[in-house]
Short mmCIF file of C-alpha atoms and ligand atoms in Angstrom, two decimals:
data_model
loop_
_atom_site.label_atom_id
_atom_site.label_comp_id
_atom_site.label_asym_id
_atom_site.label_seq_id
_atom_site.Cartn_x
_atom_site.Cartn_y
_atom_site.Cartn_z
CA MET A 1 0.01 -0.05 0.02
CA PRO A 2 1.55 3.42 -0.95
CA LYS A 3 2.64 5.36 2.17
CA ASP A 4 0.17 8.17 1.87
CA VAL A 5 -2.74 5.94 1.85
CA MET A 6 -4.48 6.01 5.19
CA ARG A 7 -3.17 9.40 6.20
CA ASN A 8 -6.66 10.48 7.08
CA PRO A 9 -7.20 9.85 10.66
CA SER A 10 -10.97 10.30 10.49
CA SER A 11 -13.45 7.55 10.82
CA VAL A 12 -15.75 8.88 8.26
CA TRP A 13 -15.96 7.17 4.82
CA HIS A 14 -16.94 9.72 2.10
CA PRO A 15 -19.31 9.17 -0.78
CA TYR A 16 -17.67 8.52 -4.22
CA THR A 17 -14.38 9.37 -2.70
CA GLN A 18 -10.97 7.88 -3.09
CA MET A 19 -10.14 8.55 0.53
CA SER A 20 -6.18 8.34 -0.05
CA GLU A 21 -6.45 11.50 -1.89
CA TRP A 22 -7.61 13.49 0.98
CA ASP A 23 -5.37 14.20 4.13
CA LYS A 24 -8.29 15.87 5.71
CA PHE A 25 -11.67 17.41 4.78
CA THR A 26 -12.65 20.90 4.97
CA GLU A 27 -15.00 20.97 8.05
CA ILE A 28 -18.20 22.96 7.62
CA VAL A 29 -19.22 24.22 11.10
CA GLY A 30 -21.91 26.73 9.92
CA GLY A 31 -23.96 28.04 7.11
CA LYS A 32 -25.29 31.48 6.35
CA GLY A 33 -27.48 32.08 3.44
CA MET A 34 -25.59 30.67 0.34
CA TRP A 35 -22.31 30.58 2.05
CA LEU A 36 -20.53 27.80 4.04
CA ILE A 37 -18.19 28.56 6.74
CA ASP A 38 -15.39 26.41 7.57
CA SER A 39 -13.74 25.56 11.04
CA GLU A 40 -10.96 28.04 10.08
CA GLY A 41 -13.59 30.88 9.55
CA HIS A 42 -13.37 30.64 5.69
CA ARG A 43 -16.47 31.31 3.51
CA MET A 44 -17.24 29.47 0.54
CA LEU A 45 -20.25 30.12 -1.76
CA ASP A 46 -22.19 26.86 -2.20
CA GLY A 47 -22.17 26.23 -5.89
CA VAL A 48 -23.25 22.65 -5.34
CA ALA A 49 -26.52 23.43 -3.44
CA SER A 50 -25.31 20.86 -0.99
CA MET A 51 -25.63 18.08 -3.41
CA TRP A 52 -28.31 19.83 -5.58
CA CYS A 53 -30.97 20.16 -3.04
CA ASN A 54 -30.42 23.71 -1.23
CA VAL A 55 -33.05 26.12 -2.33
CA TRP A 56 -33.14 29.04 0.11
CA GLY A 57 -29.56 28.93 1.65
CA HIS A 58 -28.60 27.55 5.03
CA SER A 59 -30.25 29.53 7.61
CA LYS A 60 -33.82 30.24 6.25
CA ARG A 61 -35.98 31.40 9.21
CA GLU A 62 -39.23 30.13 8.04
CA ILE A 63 -37.89 26.62 7.51
CA ILE A 64 -36.15 26.52 10.70
CA SER A 65 -39.31 27.79 12.40
CA ALA A 66 -41.33 24.93 10.67
CA ILE A 67 -38.79 22.42 12.13
CA GLN A 68 -38.96 23.89 15.63
CA ARG A 69 -42.86 23.99 15.51
CA GLN A 70 -43.24 20.27 14.30
CA SER A 71 -40.62 19.01 16.80
CA LYS A 72 -42.56 20.43 19.61
CA LYS A 73 -45.85 18.61 18.41
CA SER A 74 -44.07 15.35 17.27
CA PRO A 75 -41.02 14.78 15.25
CA HIS A 76 -42.05 11.43 13.75
CA THR A 77 -44.91 9.08 13.89
CA SER A 78 -45.57 6.30 11.65
CA LEU A 79 -47.68 6.05 8.61
CA PHE A 80 -48.31 2.34 9.40
CA ASN A 81 -51.87 2.33 10.62
CA LEU A 82 -51.79 6.34 11.32
CA THR A 83 -51.58 9.44 9.61
CA HIS A 84 -50.68 13.02 10.60
CA PRO A 85 -51.79 16.66 9.40
CA GLU A 86 -48.42 17.37 7.74
CA ALA A 87 -48.35 14.27 5.50
CA GLU A 88 -52.05 14.92 4.56
CA SER A 89 -51.53 18.51 3.58
CA LEU A 90 -48.16 17.95 1.95
CA ALA A 91 -49.78 15.00 -0.43
CA LYS A 92 -52.59 17.52 -1.33
CA LYS A 93 -50.12 20.25 -2.32
CA LEU A 94 -47.89 17.70 -4.34
CA VAL A 95 -50.98 16.45 -6.18
CA SER A 96 -52.14 20.02 -6.72
CA ILE A 97 -48.84 21.06 -8.32
CA SER A 98 -48.66 17.68 -10.32
CA PRO A 99 -51.16 17.63 -13.24
CA ASN A 100 -52.68 14.00 -13.57
CA MET A 101 -51.25 12.77 -10.39
CA SER A 102 -53.51 11.96 -7.56
CA ARG A 103 -51.66 9.68 -4.94
CA VAL A 104 -48.37 10.16 -3.00
CA PHE A 105 -46.23 7.63 -1.65
CA TYR A 106 -43.41 8.97 0.84
CA SER A 107 -39.80 7.67 1.22
CA ASP A 108 -36.61 8.98 2.57
CA ASN A 109 -34.31 9.65 -0.41
CA GLY A 110 -34.31 9.82 -4.20
CA SER A 111 -33.20 6.16 -4.71
CA THR A 112 -35.94 4.72 -2.74
CA ALA A 113 -38.53 7.00 -4.47
CA MET A 114 -37.45 5.44 -7.72
CA GLU A 115 -37.49 1.85 -6.28
CA ILE A 116 -40.95 2.44 -5.28
CA ALA A 117 -41.96 3.63 -8.81
CA PHE A 118 -40.38 0.53 -10.27
CA LYS A 119 -42.32 -1.71 -7.74
CA ILE A 120 -45.59 0.10 -8.27
CA ALA A 121 -45.00 -0.57 -12.15
CA ILE A 122 -44.24 -4.25 -11.95
CA GLN A 123 -47.37 -4.73 -9.59
CA TYR A 124 -49.56 -2.70 -11.64
CA TRP A 125 -49.12 -5.17 -14.67
CA GLN A 126 -49.97 -8.01 -12.27
CA ASN A 127 -52.95 -6.16 -10.90
CA VAL A 128 -54.39 -5.84 -14.46
CA ASN A 129 -53.56 -9.34 -15.31
CA ASN A 130 -50.63 -8.75 -17.53
CA PRO A 131 -47.73 -10.18 -15.39
CA ALA A 132 -45.50 -10.66 -18.50
CA ARG A 133 -44.71 -6.91 -18.47
CA THR A 134 -41.65 -6.85 -16.20
CA ARG A 135 -38.89 -5.17 -18.19
CA PHE A 136 -37.73 -1.54 -18.12
CA VAL A 137 -36.53 0.45 -21.16
CA THR A 138 -34.10 3.31 -20.30
CA LEU A 139 -31.49 5.35 -21.70
CA THR A 140 -27.87 4.92 -21.17
CA ASN A 141 -26.23 7.43 -18.77
CA GLY A 142 -29.44 7.89 -16.84
CA TYR A 143 -29.23 7.91 -13.17
CA HIS A 144 -31.68 7.17 -10.48
CA GLY A 145 -29.72 6.34 -7.47
CA ASP A 146 -27.21 3.90 -6.00
CA THR A 147 -29.20 0.98 -4.93
CA PHE A 148 -29.29 -2.14 -6.99
CA GLY A 149 -32.68 -1.55 -8.47
CA THR A 150 -31.85 2.07 -9.48
CA MET A 151 -28.36 1.05 -10.78
CA SER A 152 -29.90 -1.57 -12.90
CA VAL A 153 -32.38 0.93 -14.43
CA GLY A 154 -29.93 3.95 -14.75
CA PHE A 155 -26.78 2.46 -15.65
CA VAL A 156 -24.01 5.10 -15.74
CA PRO A 157 -20.89 2.86 -16.77
CA ALA A 158 -18.30 4.70 -14.97
CA PHE A 159 -19.98 4.51 -11.50
CA PHE A 160 -21.65 1.13 -11.58
CA TRP A 161 -19.57 -1.18 -13.78
CA ARG A 162 -18.24 -3.20 -10.81
CA PHE A 163 -21.83 -4.29 -9.70
CA LYS A 164 -23.07 -5.13 -13.20
CA LYS A 165 -23.08 -8.88 -12.73
CA ASN A 166 -25.58 -8.35 -9.75
CA MET A 167 -28.02 -6.15 -11.51
CA TYR A 168 -31.06 -7.18 -13.24
CA LYS A 169 -31.58 -6.96 -16.76
CA THR A 170 -33.02 -3.84 -18.63
CA ILE A 171 -33.06 -2.46 -22.02
CA GLN A 172 -30.82 0.31 -22.56
CA ILE A 173 -31.07 2.59 -25.47
CA PRO A 174 -27.68 4.22 -26.18
CA PHE A 175 -27.91 8.09 -25.46
CA ALA A 176 -24.85 10.30 -25.55
CA ASN A 177 -24.88 14.01 -24.77
CA SER A 178 -24.74 16.52 -27.75
CA TYR A 179 -21.18 17.00 -27.60
CA ARG A 180 -20.29 13.13 -27.73
CA ILE A 181 -22.75 12.08 -30.51
CA PRO A 182 -21.28 9.79 -33.29
CA ARG A 183 -19.12 11.60 -35.59
CA LYS A 184 -20.68 12.60 -38.91
CA THR A 185 -24.32 12.28 -37.44
CA SER A 186 -26.22 15.51 -37.17
CA ILE A 187 -27.97 16.04 -33.66
CA GLU A 188 -31.34 15.85 -35.66
CA ASP A 189 -30.47 12.42 -37.06
CA TYR A 190 -29.18 11.20 -33.70
CA TYR A 191 -32.33 12.03 -31.87
CA GLU A 192 -34.55 10.45 -34.73
CA GLN A 193 -32.48 7.30 -34.54
CA THR A 194 -32.83 7.28 -30.70
CA LEU A 195 -36.64 7.60 -30.80
CA GLU A 196 -36.72 4.71 -33.56
CA ARG A 197 -34.74 2.55 -31.19
CA ILE A 198 -37.00 3.47 -28.30
CA GLU A 199 -40.06 2.81 -30.32
CA LYS A 200 -38.74 -0.69 -31.31
CA SER A 201 -38.26 -1.65 -27.75
CA LEU A 202 -41.51 -0.47 -26.66
CA SER A 203 -43.17 -2.58 -29.07
CA ARG A 204 -42.19 -5.71 -27.22
CA ASP A 205 -44.97 -7.16 -25.07
CA ASP A 206 -42.74 -7.72 -21.91
CA VAL A 207 -42.09 -4.11 -21.25
CA ALA A 208 -43.46 -2.69 -18.05
CA ALA A 209 -42.29 0.92 -18.33
CA PHE A 210 -40.07 3.46 -19.92
CA VAL A 211 -37.92 5.37 -17.37
CA MET A 212 -35.95 8.61 -17.59
CA GLU A 213 -34.83 11.67 -15.91
CA SER A 214 -37.29 14.56 -16.72
CA GLY A 215 -35.74 17.43 -18.77
CA ALA A 216 -32.03 16.44 -18.61
CA GLN A 217 -29.72 13.66 -17.37
CA ILE A 218 -27.58 15.20 -14.85
CA ALA A 219 -25.31 12.56 -13.13
CA GLY A 220 -24.62 10.83 -16.30
CA GLY A 221 -23.10 13.81 -18.01
CA VAL A 222 -25.38 16.88 -17.90
CA ASN A 223 -27.36 16.13 -21.12
CA ILE A 224 -30.11 18.61 -21.87
CA TYR A 225 -32.81 16.86 -24.00
CA ARG A 226 -33.81 18.67 -27.24
CA ASN A 227 -37.39 20.17 -27.57
CA ASP A 228 -39.95 17.38 -27.91
CA PHE A 229 -37.74 14.43 -27.25
CA GLN A 230 -39.40 13.76 -23.83
CA SER A 231 -42.90 14.36 -25.16
CA LYS A 232 -42.35 12.06 -28.13
CA ILE A 233 -41.36 9.20 -25.79
CA GLY A 234 -44.40 9.94 -23.73
CA ARG A 235 -46.58 9.53 -26.81
CA LEU A 236 -44.74 6.32 -27.91
CA CYS A 237 -45.38 5.05 -24.30
CA ARG A 238 -49.25 5.69 -24.80
CA LYS A 239 -49.14 4.23 -28.32
CA TYR A 240 -47.53 0.77 -27.01
CA ASN A 241 -49.55 0.75 -23.63
CA VAL A 242 -46.24 1.06 -21.54
CA LEU A 243 -45.91 2.98 -18.34
CA PHE A 244 -44.09 6.28 -18.47
CA ILE A 245 -42.10 6.98 -15.31
CA LEU A 246 -40.33 10.24 -14.69
CA ASP A 247 -37.53 10.98 -12.37
CA GLU A 248 -37.89 14.75 -11.21
CA ILE A 249 -35.72 14.22 -8.16
CA ALA A 250 -32.96 16.43 -9.49
CA THR A 251 -34.68 18.39 -12.29
CA GLY A 252 -38.08 19.16 -10.72
CA PHE A 253 -38.88 21.77 -8.13
CA GLY A 254 -37.24 24.66 -10.36
CA ARG A 255 -33.84 23.35 -11.23
CA LEU A 256 -34.53 23.50 -14.76
CA GLY A 257 -36.63 26.59 -14.31
CA SER A 258 -40.20 25.03 -13.96
CA LEU A 259 -41.82 23.81 -10.70
CA VAL A 260 -42.72 20.55 -12.40
CA GLU A 261 -40.57 19.84 -15.35
CA TYR A 262 -42.75 17.49 -17.20
CA THR A 263 -45.39 20.39 -17.69
CA ALA A 264 -42.73 22.29 -19.40
CA GLN A 265 -41.97 19.16 -21.56
CA LYS A 266 -45.61 18.46 -22.27
CA SER A 267 -45.31 14.92 -21.25
CA PRO A 268 -47.61 13.76 -18.50
CA PRO A 269 -46.25 10.59 -16.88
CA ASP A 270 -48.22 7.66 -14.99
CA ILE A 271 -45.63 7.88 -12.20
CA VAL A 272 -43.29 10.76 -11.21
CA ALA A 273 -40.72 10.98 -8.28
CA TYR A 274 -39.62 14.00 -6.50
CA GLY A 275 -36.90 14.69 -3.85
CA LYS A 276 -33.90 16.81 -3.11
CA MET A 277 -35.39 20.38 -3.27
CA MET A 278 -38.73 19.22 -1.96
CA THR A 279 -37.49 19.78 1.49
CA ALA A 280 -35.17 22.74 0.43
CA GLY A 281 -31.96 20.72 1.43
CA TYR A 282 -33.00 20.66 5.24
CA LEU A 283 -34.15 17.06 5.69
CA PRO A 284 -34.13 13.77 3.75
CA MET A 285 -37.29 13.07 1.96
CA ALA A 286 -38.75 11.76 -1.33
CA ALA A 287 -42.14 11.12 -2.84
CA THR A 288 -43.48 8.88 -5.67
CA LEU A 289 -46.78 9.99 -7.11
CA THR A 290 -49.15 8.00 -9.52
CA THR A 291 -52.05 8.53 -11.47
CA GLU A 292 -55.74 7.44 -10.11
CA ARG A 293 -55.70 4.72 -12.62
CA ILE A 294 -52.55 3.03 -11.32
CA TYR A 295 -53.57 3.49 -7.57
CA LYS A 296 -57.09 1.97 -8.12
CA SER A 297 -55.51 -1.24 -9.63
CA PHE A 298 -54.09 -1.83 -6.04
CA LEU A 299 -57.41 -1.78 -4.63
CA GLY A 300 -59.50 -4.98 -3.77
CA LYS A 301 -60.29 -7.32 -1.00
CA TYR A 302 -57.67 -7.93 1.64
CA SER A 303 -57.32 -11.67 0.73
CA ASP A 304 -56.41 -10.49 -3.02
CA MET A 305 -52.98 -9.41 -1.57
CA LYS A 306 -52.93 -6.49 -4.19
CA HIS A 307 -51.77 -3.87 -1.68
CA LEU A 308 -48.19 -2.39 -2.23
CA TYR A 309 -45.68 -4.32 -0.07
CA HIS A 310 -43.34 -1.30 0.57
CA GLY A 311 -42.56 1.09 3.57
CA HIS A 312 -39.70 2.46 5.40
CA THR A 313 -39.30 3.34 9.15
CA TYR A 314 -39.30 7.03 8.22
CA THR A 315 -41.94 6.99 5.52
CA GLY A 316 -43.69 10.39 5.81
CA ASN A 317 -41.64 11.69 8.52
CA ALA A 318 -43.45 14.62 10.36
CA LEU A 319 -40.63 16.84 10.56
CA ALA A 320 -39.69 16.39 6.87
CA CYS A 321 -43.32 16.91 5.72
CA ALA A 322 -43.58 20.03 7.72
CA VAL A 323 -40.48 21.46 5.95
CA ALA A 324 -41.71 20.50 2.57
CA ASN A 325 -45.07 21.96 3.27
CA GLN A 326 -43.38 25.29 4.54
CA ASN A 327 -41.04 25.10 1.48
CA ILE A 328 -43.90 24.93 -1.04
CA MET A 329 -45.65 27.76 0.46
CA LEU A 330 -42.44 29.74 0.21
CA TYR A 331 -42.03 28.99 -3.47
CA LYS A 332 -45.39 30.48 -3.90
CA LYS A 333 -44.97 33.38 -1.56
CA THR A 334 -41.77 34.60 -3.18
CA ASN A 335 -42.53 33.59 -6.74
CA LEU A 336 -39.24 31.83 -6.80
CA ILE A 337 -39.82 30.23 -10.36
CA ALA A 338 -40.00 33.59 -11.80
CA LYS A 339 -36.94 34.75 -9.82
CA ILE A 340 -35.01 31.76 -11.10
CA LYS A 341 -35.89 32.56 -14.69
CA LYS A 342 -34.21 35.95 -14.01
CA THR A 343 -31.14 34.76 -12.20
CA SER A 344 -30.37 31.85 -14.60
CA ARG A 345 -30.21 34.47 -17.39
CA ILE A 346 -27.08 35.86 -15.72
CA MET A 347 -25.62 32.26 -15.69
CA SER A 348 -26.45 31.74 -19.41
CA ARG A 349 -25.05 35.04 -20.30
CA ARG A 350 -21.92 34.71 -18.48
CA LEU A 351 -21.17 30.99 -19.63
CA GLY A 352 -19.68 32.44 -22.93
CA GLU A 353 -16.75 33.83 -20.77
CA ILE A 354 -16.11 30.34 -19.38
CA LYS A 355 -16.22 28.83 -22.88
CA LYS A 356 -13.26 30.67 -24.12
CA ILE A 357 -11.03 29.13 -21.37
CA GLU A 358 -8.71 26.51 -23.26
CA ILE A 359 -9.69 23.68 -21.15
CA VAL A 360 -13.41 23.96 -21.69
CA GLY A 361 -14.80 21.65 -24.31
CA ASP A 362 -18.40 22.37 -23.96
CA ILE A 363 -21.01 23.75 -21.91
CA ARG A 364 -24.51 22.53 -21.46
CA TYR A 365 -27.08 24.38 -19.51
CA LYS A 366 -30.74 24.97 -18.73
CA GLY A 367 -32.29 27.01 -15.75
CA MET A 368 -30.00 26.81 -12.83
CA LEU A 369 -27.88 23.99 -14.01
CA ALA A 370 -24.67 24.01 -16.21
CA GLY A 371 -22.28 21.20 -17.02
CA ILE A 372 -18.95 22.60 -18.15
CA GLU A 373 -16.92 19.64 -19.80
CA LEU A 374 -13.30 19.89 -19.32
CA VAL A 375 -10.85 18.56 -21.87
CA SER A 376 -7.34 18.54 -22.39
CA ASP A 377 -7.50 19.18 -26.20
CA GLN A 378 -10.54 21.07 -27.62
CA ARG A 379 -10.00 19.60 -31.08
CA THR A 380 -9.84 16.02 -30.04
CA LYS A 381 -12.23 16.30 -27.02
CA LYS A 382 -9.89 14.21 -24.98
CA PRO A 383 -11.17 14.51 -21.36
CA LEU A 384 -9.06 16.32 -18.94
CA ARG A 385 -7.14 14.06 -16.52
CA PHE A 386 -4.77 14.45 -13.59
CA THR A 387 -2.92 11.99 -11.57
CA LYS A 388 -5.41 12.98 -8.80
CA SER A 389 -9.24 13.04 -9.63
CA VAL A 390 -10.41 16.14 -11.63
CA ASN A 391 -12.90 16.70 -8.80
CA ARG A 392 -9.98 16.99 -6.19
CA VAL A 393 -8.14 19.57 -8.20
CA VAL A 394 -11.09 21.70 -9.05
CA PHE A 395 -12.37 21.57 -5.58
CA GLU A 396 -9.02 22.69 -4.07
CA ALA A 397 -8.66 25.57 -6.72
CA ALA A 398 -12.14 26.75 -6.04
CA ARG A 399 -11.81 26.77 -2.35
CA LYS A 400 -9.10 29.28 -2.58
CA ASN A 401 -11.37 31.45 -4.78
CA GLY A 402 -14.32 31.29 -2.23
CA VAL A 403 -16.39 28.86 -4.11
CA TYR A 404 -17.41 25.33 -3.37
CA LEU A 405 -17.37 23.39 -6.68
CA ARG A 406 -17.54 19.62 -7.45
CA THR A 407 -17.01 17.74 -10.77
CA LEU A 408 -18.61 14.54 -12.14
CA GLY A 409 -15.63 13.00 -13.73
CA ASN A 410 -14.46 15.72 -16.03
CA ILE A 411 -17.58 17.74 -16.06
CA LEU A 412 -17.93 20.63 -13.71
CA VAL A 413 -21.53 21.03 -12.54
CA LEU A 414 -22.74 24.32 -11.42
CA VAL A 415 -25.98 23.81 -9.29
CA PRO A 416 -26.31 26.79 -7.19
CA PRO A 417 -29.01 27.14 -4.43
CA LEU A 418 -32.13 28.27 -6.39
CA ALA A 419 -32.79 31.58 -4.40
CA ILE A 420 -29.23 32.76 -5.05
CA SER A 421 -29.03 36.57 -5.59
CA GLU A 422 -27.77 38.12 -8.84
CA LYS A 423 -24.76 39.36 -6.95
CA GLU A 424 -23.96 35.80 -5.83
CA MET A 425 -24.41 34.31 -9.10
CA ASN A 426 -21.92 36.69 -10.37
CA PHE A 427 -19.46 35.79 -7.65
CA LEU A 428 -19.98 32.14 -8.56
CA ILE A 429 -19.18 32.68 -12.19
CA ASP A 430 -16.26 34.96 -11.34
CA GLY A 431 -14.96 32.17 -8.86
CA THR A 432 -15.39 29.46 -11.51
CA ILE A 433 -13.53 31.38 -14.26
CA LYS A 434 -10.62 32.19 -11.72
CA THR A 435 -10.63 28.59 -10.60
CA LEU A 436 -10.40 27.16 -14.39
CA LYS A 437 -7.62 29.77 -15.19
CA SER A 438 -5.67 28.97 -12.37
CA ILE A 439 -5.84 25.15 -13.17
CA LEU A 440 -4.96 26.03 -16.87
CA SER A 441 -1.95 28.12 -15.76
CA GLU A 442 -0.69 25.45 -13.53
CA ARG A 443 -0.86 22.77 -16.45
CA ARG A 444 1.31 25.09 -18.44
CA LEU A 445 4.04 25.42 -15.96
C1 PLP B 501 -32.23 12.12 -11.22
C2 PLP B 501 -31.68 11.51 -9.89
N1 PLP B 501 -32.54 10.47 -9.43
C3 PLP B 501 -32.34 9.88 -8.23
C4 PLP B 501 -31.23 10.21 -7.47
C5 PLP B 501 -31.06 9.55 -6.09
O1 PLP B 501 -31.27 10.44 -5.12
P1 PLP B 501 -30.63 10.11 -3.69
O2 PLP B 501 -29.12 10.50 -3.89
O3 PLP B 501 -31.50 11.02 -2.75
O4 PLP B 501 -30.73 8.75 -3.40
C6 PLP B 501 -30.54 11.38 -7.81
C7 PLP B 501 -29.35 11.79 -7.20
O5 PLP B 501 -28.51 12.55 -7.35
C8 PLP B 501 -30.50 11.87 -9.08
O6 PLP B 501 -29.91 12.97 -9.51
#
């Protein structure tokens, strides 16, 4: 084992991290608005929205009060045999913002919300006497979580290849981002070919559902869909009587500029999952919503055993429900979606400055999301590489410029808290430019 391995004395094992690269981790001891404060008193603007979920910053009075109020009443009671007012009112709110949806199943994180969507889909077909429909059709580079079910459906090769043998079979339609489509193929032709492949798969009689991220793939490379792509897939699902499952865990709740992305995409699903920003980044919670048609297929006599066999200890946690209720009220009260549209214009306008930097190959963006693909050669599009991970190098350089940044492989993802001010958005872009320029000049030395 190399000498520097195991230098870090902490007992914490960090996610998606080569632990030997880090002597120690920057310790965050506080948060104020959009800023993170570390144990040495330095401030960093949170360009990652604390893993894509923070909405209002880190000290939103109304959200903290909602937690305090609810914790005095009851922090957690079970939804097994019982209900509580916060779960009831949140379900009503979620249904009211989600056209065509009528029922809500709560869980603790995005991965479980998607697992629930898959279980509902499989059992739905059993309930309606078509048990042969068990397969999921998906796009490559989709991401739906890190559990085995979600890895099977949303295979991102770089993340999951080690576990492939243990995954279940799905039908994966090849799908690349616009920067990496096959050479000599126009983007229009590429999308047409993809839709043709999807249609062919959906015509099989063993398909339970088509599953995709709504509006864009994020973890698999920040791939923003072209107009009509998602709605055309939705129409194909209807044509072949296949369920259409949308994952809005990272792209809903305003990340791409709409409260519910499938309304912007004109593609109503049969099942949709929300997570991340639903609780503004304060407490873990997710939800799986279905249409009335799907829900009704689960009804029957107890002895039919048609009910959904799924539930977690913290399903419908009262604190999280209270936070989500308060969060949705704040979206409305502050007209957050209109504000996002304005702030995101700064981001799109200024991304041109980033594009000029020599190590930037491509930038893909929508709403409050941008993926900056880093390359060592703009002509050959060869991904930028260091002996250390690109993430480690970018994080260190960004920290010195007062911003918290993270990459997915060689893609720097800008995902600021949604309520970020225009001034802070400019600071984030300035910090990103300084970071990339400092990396470039170090490479030249
Ligand atoms: C689109 C999408 N679906 C599902 C998930 C999984 O959510 P969680 O990390 O809360 O399990 C993520 C997480 O990043 C995601 O981006």
